[in-house]
PDB file of C-alpha atoms and ligand atoms in Angstrom:
ATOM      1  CA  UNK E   1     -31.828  34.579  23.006  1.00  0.00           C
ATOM      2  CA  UNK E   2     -30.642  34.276  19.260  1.00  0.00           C
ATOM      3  CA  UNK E   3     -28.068  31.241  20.573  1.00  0.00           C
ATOM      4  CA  UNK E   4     -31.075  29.776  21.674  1.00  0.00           C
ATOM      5  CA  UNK E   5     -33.462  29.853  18.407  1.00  0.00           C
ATOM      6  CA  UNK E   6     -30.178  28.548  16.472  1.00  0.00           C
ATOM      7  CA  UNK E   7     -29.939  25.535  18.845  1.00  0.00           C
ATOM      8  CA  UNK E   8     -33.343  24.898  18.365  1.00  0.00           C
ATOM      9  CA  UNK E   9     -33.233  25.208  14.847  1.00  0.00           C
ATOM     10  CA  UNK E  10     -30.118  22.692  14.810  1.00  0.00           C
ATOM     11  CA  UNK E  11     -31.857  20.168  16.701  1.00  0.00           C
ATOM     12  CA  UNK E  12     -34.913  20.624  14.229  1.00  0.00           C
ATOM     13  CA  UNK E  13     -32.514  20.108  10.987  1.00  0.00           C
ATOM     14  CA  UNK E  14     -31.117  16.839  13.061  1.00  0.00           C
ATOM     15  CA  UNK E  15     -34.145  15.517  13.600  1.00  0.00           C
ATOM     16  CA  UNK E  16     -35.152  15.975   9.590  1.00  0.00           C
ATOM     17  CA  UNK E  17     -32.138  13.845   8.579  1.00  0.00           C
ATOM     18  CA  UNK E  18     -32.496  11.280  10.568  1.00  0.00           C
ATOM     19  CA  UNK E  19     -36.418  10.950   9.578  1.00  0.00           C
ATOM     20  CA  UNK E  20     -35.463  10.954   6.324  1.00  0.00           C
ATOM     21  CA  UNK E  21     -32.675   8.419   6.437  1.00  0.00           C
ATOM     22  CA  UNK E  22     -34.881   6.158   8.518  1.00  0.00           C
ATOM     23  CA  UNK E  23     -37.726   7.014   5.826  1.00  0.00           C
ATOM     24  CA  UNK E  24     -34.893   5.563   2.614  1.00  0.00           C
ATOM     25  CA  UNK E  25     -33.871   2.725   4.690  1.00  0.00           C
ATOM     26  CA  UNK E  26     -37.564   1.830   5.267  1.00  0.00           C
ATOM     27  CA  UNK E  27     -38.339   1.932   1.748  1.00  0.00           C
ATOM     28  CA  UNK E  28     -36.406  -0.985   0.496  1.00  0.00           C
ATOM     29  CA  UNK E  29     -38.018  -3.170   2.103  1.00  0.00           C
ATOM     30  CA  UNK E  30     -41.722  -1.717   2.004  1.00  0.00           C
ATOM     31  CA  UNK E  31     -43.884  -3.941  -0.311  1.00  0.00           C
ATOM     32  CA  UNK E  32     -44.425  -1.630  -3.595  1.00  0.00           C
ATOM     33  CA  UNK E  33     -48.426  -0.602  -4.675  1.00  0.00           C
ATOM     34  CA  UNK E  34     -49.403  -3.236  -7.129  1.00  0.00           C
ATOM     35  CA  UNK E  35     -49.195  -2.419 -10.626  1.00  0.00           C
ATOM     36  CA  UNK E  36     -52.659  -3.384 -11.334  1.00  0.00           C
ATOM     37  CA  UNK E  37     -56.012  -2.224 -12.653  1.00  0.00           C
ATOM     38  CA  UNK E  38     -56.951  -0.909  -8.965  1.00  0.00           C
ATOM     39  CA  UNK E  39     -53.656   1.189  -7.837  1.00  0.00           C
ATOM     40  CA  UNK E  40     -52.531   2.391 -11.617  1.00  0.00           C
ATOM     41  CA  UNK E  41     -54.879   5.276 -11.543  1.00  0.00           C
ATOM     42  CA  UNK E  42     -53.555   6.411  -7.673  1.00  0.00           C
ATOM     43  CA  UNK E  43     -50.098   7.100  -9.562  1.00  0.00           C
ATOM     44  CA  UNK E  44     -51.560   9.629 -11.937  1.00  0.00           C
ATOM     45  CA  UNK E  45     -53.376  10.844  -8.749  1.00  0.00           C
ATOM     46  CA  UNK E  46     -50.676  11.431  -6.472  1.00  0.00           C
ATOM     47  CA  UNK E  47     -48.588  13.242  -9.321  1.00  0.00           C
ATOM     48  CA  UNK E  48     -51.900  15.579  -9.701  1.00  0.00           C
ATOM     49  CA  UNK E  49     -53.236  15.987  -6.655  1.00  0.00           C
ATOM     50  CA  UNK E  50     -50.230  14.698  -4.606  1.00  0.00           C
ATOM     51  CA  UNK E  51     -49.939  11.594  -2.043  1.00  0.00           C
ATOM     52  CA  UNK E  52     -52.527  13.369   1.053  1.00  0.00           C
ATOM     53  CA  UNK E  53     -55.078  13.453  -1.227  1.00  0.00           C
ATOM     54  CA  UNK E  54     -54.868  10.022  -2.801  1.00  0.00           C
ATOM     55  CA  UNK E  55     -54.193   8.308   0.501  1.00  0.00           C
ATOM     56  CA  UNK E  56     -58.106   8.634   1.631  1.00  0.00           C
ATOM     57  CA  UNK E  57     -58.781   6.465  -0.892  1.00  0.00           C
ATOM     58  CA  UNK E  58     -56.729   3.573   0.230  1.00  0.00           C
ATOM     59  CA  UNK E  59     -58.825   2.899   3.271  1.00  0.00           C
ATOM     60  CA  UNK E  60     -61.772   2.260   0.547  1.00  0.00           C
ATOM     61  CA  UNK E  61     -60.791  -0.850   0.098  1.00  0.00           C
ATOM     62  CA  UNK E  62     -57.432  -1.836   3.071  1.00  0.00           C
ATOM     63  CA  UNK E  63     -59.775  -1.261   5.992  1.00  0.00           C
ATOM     64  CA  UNK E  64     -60.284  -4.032   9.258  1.00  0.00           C
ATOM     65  CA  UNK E  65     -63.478  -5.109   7.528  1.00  0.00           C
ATOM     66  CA  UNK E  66     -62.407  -5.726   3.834  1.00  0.00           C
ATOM     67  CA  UNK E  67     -58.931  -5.971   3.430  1.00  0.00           C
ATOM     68  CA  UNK E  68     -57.324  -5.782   7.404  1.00  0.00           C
ATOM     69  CA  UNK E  69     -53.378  -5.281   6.973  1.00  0.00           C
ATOM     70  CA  UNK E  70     -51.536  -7.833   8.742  1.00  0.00           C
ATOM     71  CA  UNK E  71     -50.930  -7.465  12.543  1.00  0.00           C
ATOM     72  CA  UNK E  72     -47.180  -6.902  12.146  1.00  0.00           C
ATOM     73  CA  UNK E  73     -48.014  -3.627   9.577  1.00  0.00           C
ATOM     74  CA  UNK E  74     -46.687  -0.222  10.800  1.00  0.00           C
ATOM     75  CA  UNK E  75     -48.997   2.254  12.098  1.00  0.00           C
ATOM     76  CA  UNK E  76     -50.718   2.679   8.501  1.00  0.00           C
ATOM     77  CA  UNK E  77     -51.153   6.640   8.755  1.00  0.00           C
ATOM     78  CA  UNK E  78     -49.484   7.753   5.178  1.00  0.00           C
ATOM     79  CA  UNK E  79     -49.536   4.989   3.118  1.00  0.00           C
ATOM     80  CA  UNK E  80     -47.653   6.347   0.608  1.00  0.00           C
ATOM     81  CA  UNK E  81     -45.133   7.765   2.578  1.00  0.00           C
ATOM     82  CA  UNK E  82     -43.571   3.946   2.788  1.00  0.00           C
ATOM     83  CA  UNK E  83     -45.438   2.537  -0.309  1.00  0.00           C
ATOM     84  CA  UNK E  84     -43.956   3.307  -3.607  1.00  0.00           C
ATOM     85  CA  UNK E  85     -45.152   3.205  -6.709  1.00  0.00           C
TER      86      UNK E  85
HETATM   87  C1  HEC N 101     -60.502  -0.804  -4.981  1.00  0.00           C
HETATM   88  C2  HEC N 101     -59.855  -1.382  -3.802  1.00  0.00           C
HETATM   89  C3  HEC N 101     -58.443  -0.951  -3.454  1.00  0.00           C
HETATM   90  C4  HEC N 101     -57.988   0.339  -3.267  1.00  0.00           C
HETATM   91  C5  HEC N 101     -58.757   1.655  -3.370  1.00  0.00           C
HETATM   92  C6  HEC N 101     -56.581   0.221  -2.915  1.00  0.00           C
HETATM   93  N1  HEC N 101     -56.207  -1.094  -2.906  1.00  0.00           N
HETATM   94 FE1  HEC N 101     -54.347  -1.803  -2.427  1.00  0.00          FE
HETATM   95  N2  HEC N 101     -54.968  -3.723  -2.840  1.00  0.00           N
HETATM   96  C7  HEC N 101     -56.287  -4.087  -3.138  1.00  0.00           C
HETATM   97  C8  HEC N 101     -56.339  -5.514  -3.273  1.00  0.00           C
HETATM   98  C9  HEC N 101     -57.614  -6.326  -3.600  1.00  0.00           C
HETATM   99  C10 HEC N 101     -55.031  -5.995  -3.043  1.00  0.00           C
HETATM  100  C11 HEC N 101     -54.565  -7.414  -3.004  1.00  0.00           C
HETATM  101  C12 HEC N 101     -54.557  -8.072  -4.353  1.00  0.00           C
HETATM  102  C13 HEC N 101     -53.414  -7.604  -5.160  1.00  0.00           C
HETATM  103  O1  HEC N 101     -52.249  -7.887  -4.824  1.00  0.00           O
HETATM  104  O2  HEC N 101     -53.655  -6.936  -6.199  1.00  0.00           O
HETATM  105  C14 HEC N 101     -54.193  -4.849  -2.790  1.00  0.00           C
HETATM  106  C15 HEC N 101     -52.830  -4.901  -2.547  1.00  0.00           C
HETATM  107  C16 HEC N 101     -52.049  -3.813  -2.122  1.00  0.00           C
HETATM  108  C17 HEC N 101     -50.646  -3.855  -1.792  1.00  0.00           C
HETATM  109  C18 HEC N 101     -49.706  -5.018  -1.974  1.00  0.00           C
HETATM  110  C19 HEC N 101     -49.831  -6.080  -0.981  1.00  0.00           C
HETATM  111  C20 HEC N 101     -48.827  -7.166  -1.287  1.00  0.00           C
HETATM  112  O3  HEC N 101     -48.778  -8.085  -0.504  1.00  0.00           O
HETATM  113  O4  HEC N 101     -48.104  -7.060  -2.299  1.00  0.00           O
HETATM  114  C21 HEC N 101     -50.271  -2.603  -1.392  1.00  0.00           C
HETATM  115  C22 HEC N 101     -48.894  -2.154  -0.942  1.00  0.00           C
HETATM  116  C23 HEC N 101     -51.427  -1.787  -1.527  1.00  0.00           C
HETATM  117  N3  HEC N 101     -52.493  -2.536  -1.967  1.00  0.00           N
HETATM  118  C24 HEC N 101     -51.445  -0.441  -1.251  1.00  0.00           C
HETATM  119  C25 HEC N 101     -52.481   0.418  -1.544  1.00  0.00           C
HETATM  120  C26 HEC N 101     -52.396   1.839  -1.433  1.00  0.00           C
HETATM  121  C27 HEC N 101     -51.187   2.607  -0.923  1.00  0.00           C
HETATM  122  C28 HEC N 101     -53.591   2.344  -1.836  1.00  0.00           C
HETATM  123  C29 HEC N 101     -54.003   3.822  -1.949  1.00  0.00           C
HETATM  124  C30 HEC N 101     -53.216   4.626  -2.886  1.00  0.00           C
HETATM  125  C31 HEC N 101     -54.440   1.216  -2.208  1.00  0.00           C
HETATM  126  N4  HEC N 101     -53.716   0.075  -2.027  1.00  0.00           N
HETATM  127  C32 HEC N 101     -55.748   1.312  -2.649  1.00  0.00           C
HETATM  128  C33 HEC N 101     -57.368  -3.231  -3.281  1.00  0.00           C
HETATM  129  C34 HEC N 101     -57.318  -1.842  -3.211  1.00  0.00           C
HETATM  130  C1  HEC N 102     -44.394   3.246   8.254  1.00  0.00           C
HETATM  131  C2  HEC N 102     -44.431   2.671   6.933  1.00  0.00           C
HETATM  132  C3  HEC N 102     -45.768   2.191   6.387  1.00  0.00           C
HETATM  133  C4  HEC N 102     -46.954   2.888   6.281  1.00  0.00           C
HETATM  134  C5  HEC N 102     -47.239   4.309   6.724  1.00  0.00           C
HETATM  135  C6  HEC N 102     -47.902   2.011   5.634  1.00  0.00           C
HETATM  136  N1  HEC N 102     -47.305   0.803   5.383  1.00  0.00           N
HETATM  137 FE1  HEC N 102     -48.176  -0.812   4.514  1.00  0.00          FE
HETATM  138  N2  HEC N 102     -46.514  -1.941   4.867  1.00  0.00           N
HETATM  139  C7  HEC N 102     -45.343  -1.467   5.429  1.00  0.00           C
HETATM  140  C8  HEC N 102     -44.444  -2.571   5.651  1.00  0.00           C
HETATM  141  C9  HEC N 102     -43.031  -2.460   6.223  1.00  0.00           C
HETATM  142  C10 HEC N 102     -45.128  -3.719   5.198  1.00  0.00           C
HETATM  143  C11 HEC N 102     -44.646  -5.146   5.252  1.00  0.00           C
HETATM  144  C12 HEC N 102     -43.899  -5.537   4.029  1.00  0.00           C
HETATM  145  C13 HEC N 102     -43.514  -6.992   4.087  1.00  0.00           C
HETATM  146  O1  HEC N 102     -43.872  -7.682   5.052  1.00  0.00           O
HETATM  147  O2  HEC N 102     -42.877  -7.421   3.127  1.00  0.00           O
HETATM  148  C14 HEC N 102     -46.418  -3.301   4.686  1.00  0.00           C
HETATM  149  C15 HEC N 102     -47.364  -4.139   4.095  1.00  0.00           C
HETATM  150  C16 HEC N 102     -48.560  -3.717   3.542  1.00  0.00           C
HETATM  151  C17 HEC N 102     -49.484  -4.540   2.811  1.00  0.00           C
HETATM  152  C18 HEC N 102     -49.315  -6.004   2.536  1.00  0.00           C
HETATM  153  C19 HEC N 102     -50.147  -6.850   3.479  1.00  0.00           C
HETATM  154  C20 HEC N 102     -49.735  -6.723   4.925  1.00  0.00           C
HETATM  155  O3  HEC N 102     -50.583  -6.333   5.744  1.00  0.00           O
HETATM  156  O4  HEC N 102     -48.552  -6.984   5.259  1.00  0.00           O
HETATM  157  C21 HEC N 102     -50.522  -3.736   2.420  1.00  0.00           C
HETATM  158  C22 HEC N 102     -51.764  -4.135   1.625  1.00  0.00           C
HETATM  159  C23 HEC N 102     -50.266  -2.427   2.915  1.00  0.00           C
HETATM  160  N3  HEC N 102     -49.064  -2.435   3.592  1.00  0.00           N
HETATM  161  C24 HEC N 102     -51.092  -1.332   2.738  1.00  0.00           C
HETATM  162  C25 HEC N 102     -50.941  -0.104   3.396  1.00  0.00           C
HETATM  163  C26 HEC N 102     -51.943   0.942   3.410  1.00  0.00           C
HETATM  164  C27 HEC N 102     -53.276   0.872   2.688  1.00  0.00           C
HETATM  165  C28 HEC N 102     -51.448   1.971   4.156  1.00  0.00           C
HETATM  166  C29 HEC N 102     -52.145   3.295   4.538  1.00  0.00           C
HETATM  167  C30 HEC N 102     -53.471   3.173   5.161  1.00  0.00           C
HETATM  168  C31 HEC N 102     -50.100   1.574   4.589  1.00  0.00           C
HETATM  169  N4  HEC N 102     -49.851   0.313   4.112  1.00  0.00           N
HETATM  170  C32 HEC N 102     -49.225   2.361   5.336  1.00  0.00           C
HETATM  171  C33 HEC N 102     -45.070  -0.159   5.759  1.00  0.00           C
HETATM  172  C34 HEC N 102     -46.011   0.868   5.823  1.00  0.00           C
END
């Protein structure tokens, strides 16, 4: 049973490097947040209150209705998990 819960934990620690090397490699080419009037205070925001918190307030504005994202963007579930300040 042990043998078991170590496999499972191997495949688990796999399975975080890979997600994160996929997550670096993504990032390079990920259009940054604007350094403008609109996204400067989100910085100060995610160091406070950290990215979850400050993503909600994305869709404010980059929602189908205002601002739609184009059809080619990722799945836009954490923003800042791909955007960078
Ligand atoms: C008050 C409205 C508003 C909010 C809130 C907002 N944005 Fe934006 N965003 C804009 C507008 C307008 C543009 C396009 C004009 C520009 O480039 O400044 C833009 C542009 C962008 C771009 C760049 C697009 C490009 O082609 O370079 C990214 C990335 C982005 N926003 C991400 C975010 C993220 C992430 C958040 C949440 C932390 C966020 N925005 C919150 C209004 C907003
Ligand atoms: C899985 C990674 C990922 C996530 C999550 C993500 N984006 Fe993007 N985003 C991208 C990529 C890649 C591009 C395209 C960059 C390019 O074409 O140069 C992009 C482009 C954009 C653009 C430029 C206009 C467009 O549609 O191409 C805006 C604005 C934007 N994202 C906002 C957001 C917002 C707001 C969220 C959260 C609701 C979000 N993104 C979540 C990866 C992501």
């Amino acid at each position: 049973m042990s043998i078991k819960k170590r496999d499972w934990l191997f495949v688990a620690l796999i399975i975080i490097v890979v997600g994160f090397f996929i997550a670096i490699s993504g990032e390079e080419k990920t259009t940054k947040v604007p350094h403008d009037e609109t996204h400067r205070k989100f910085q100060a925001m995610v160091e406070q209150e950290g990215k979850k918190a400050t993503e909600k307030f994305c869709k404010e504005c980059h929602n189908p209705d205002q601002l739609p994202l184009s059809a080619a963007h990722p799945p836009p579930f954490r923003c800042l998990f791909c955007h960078k300040f």
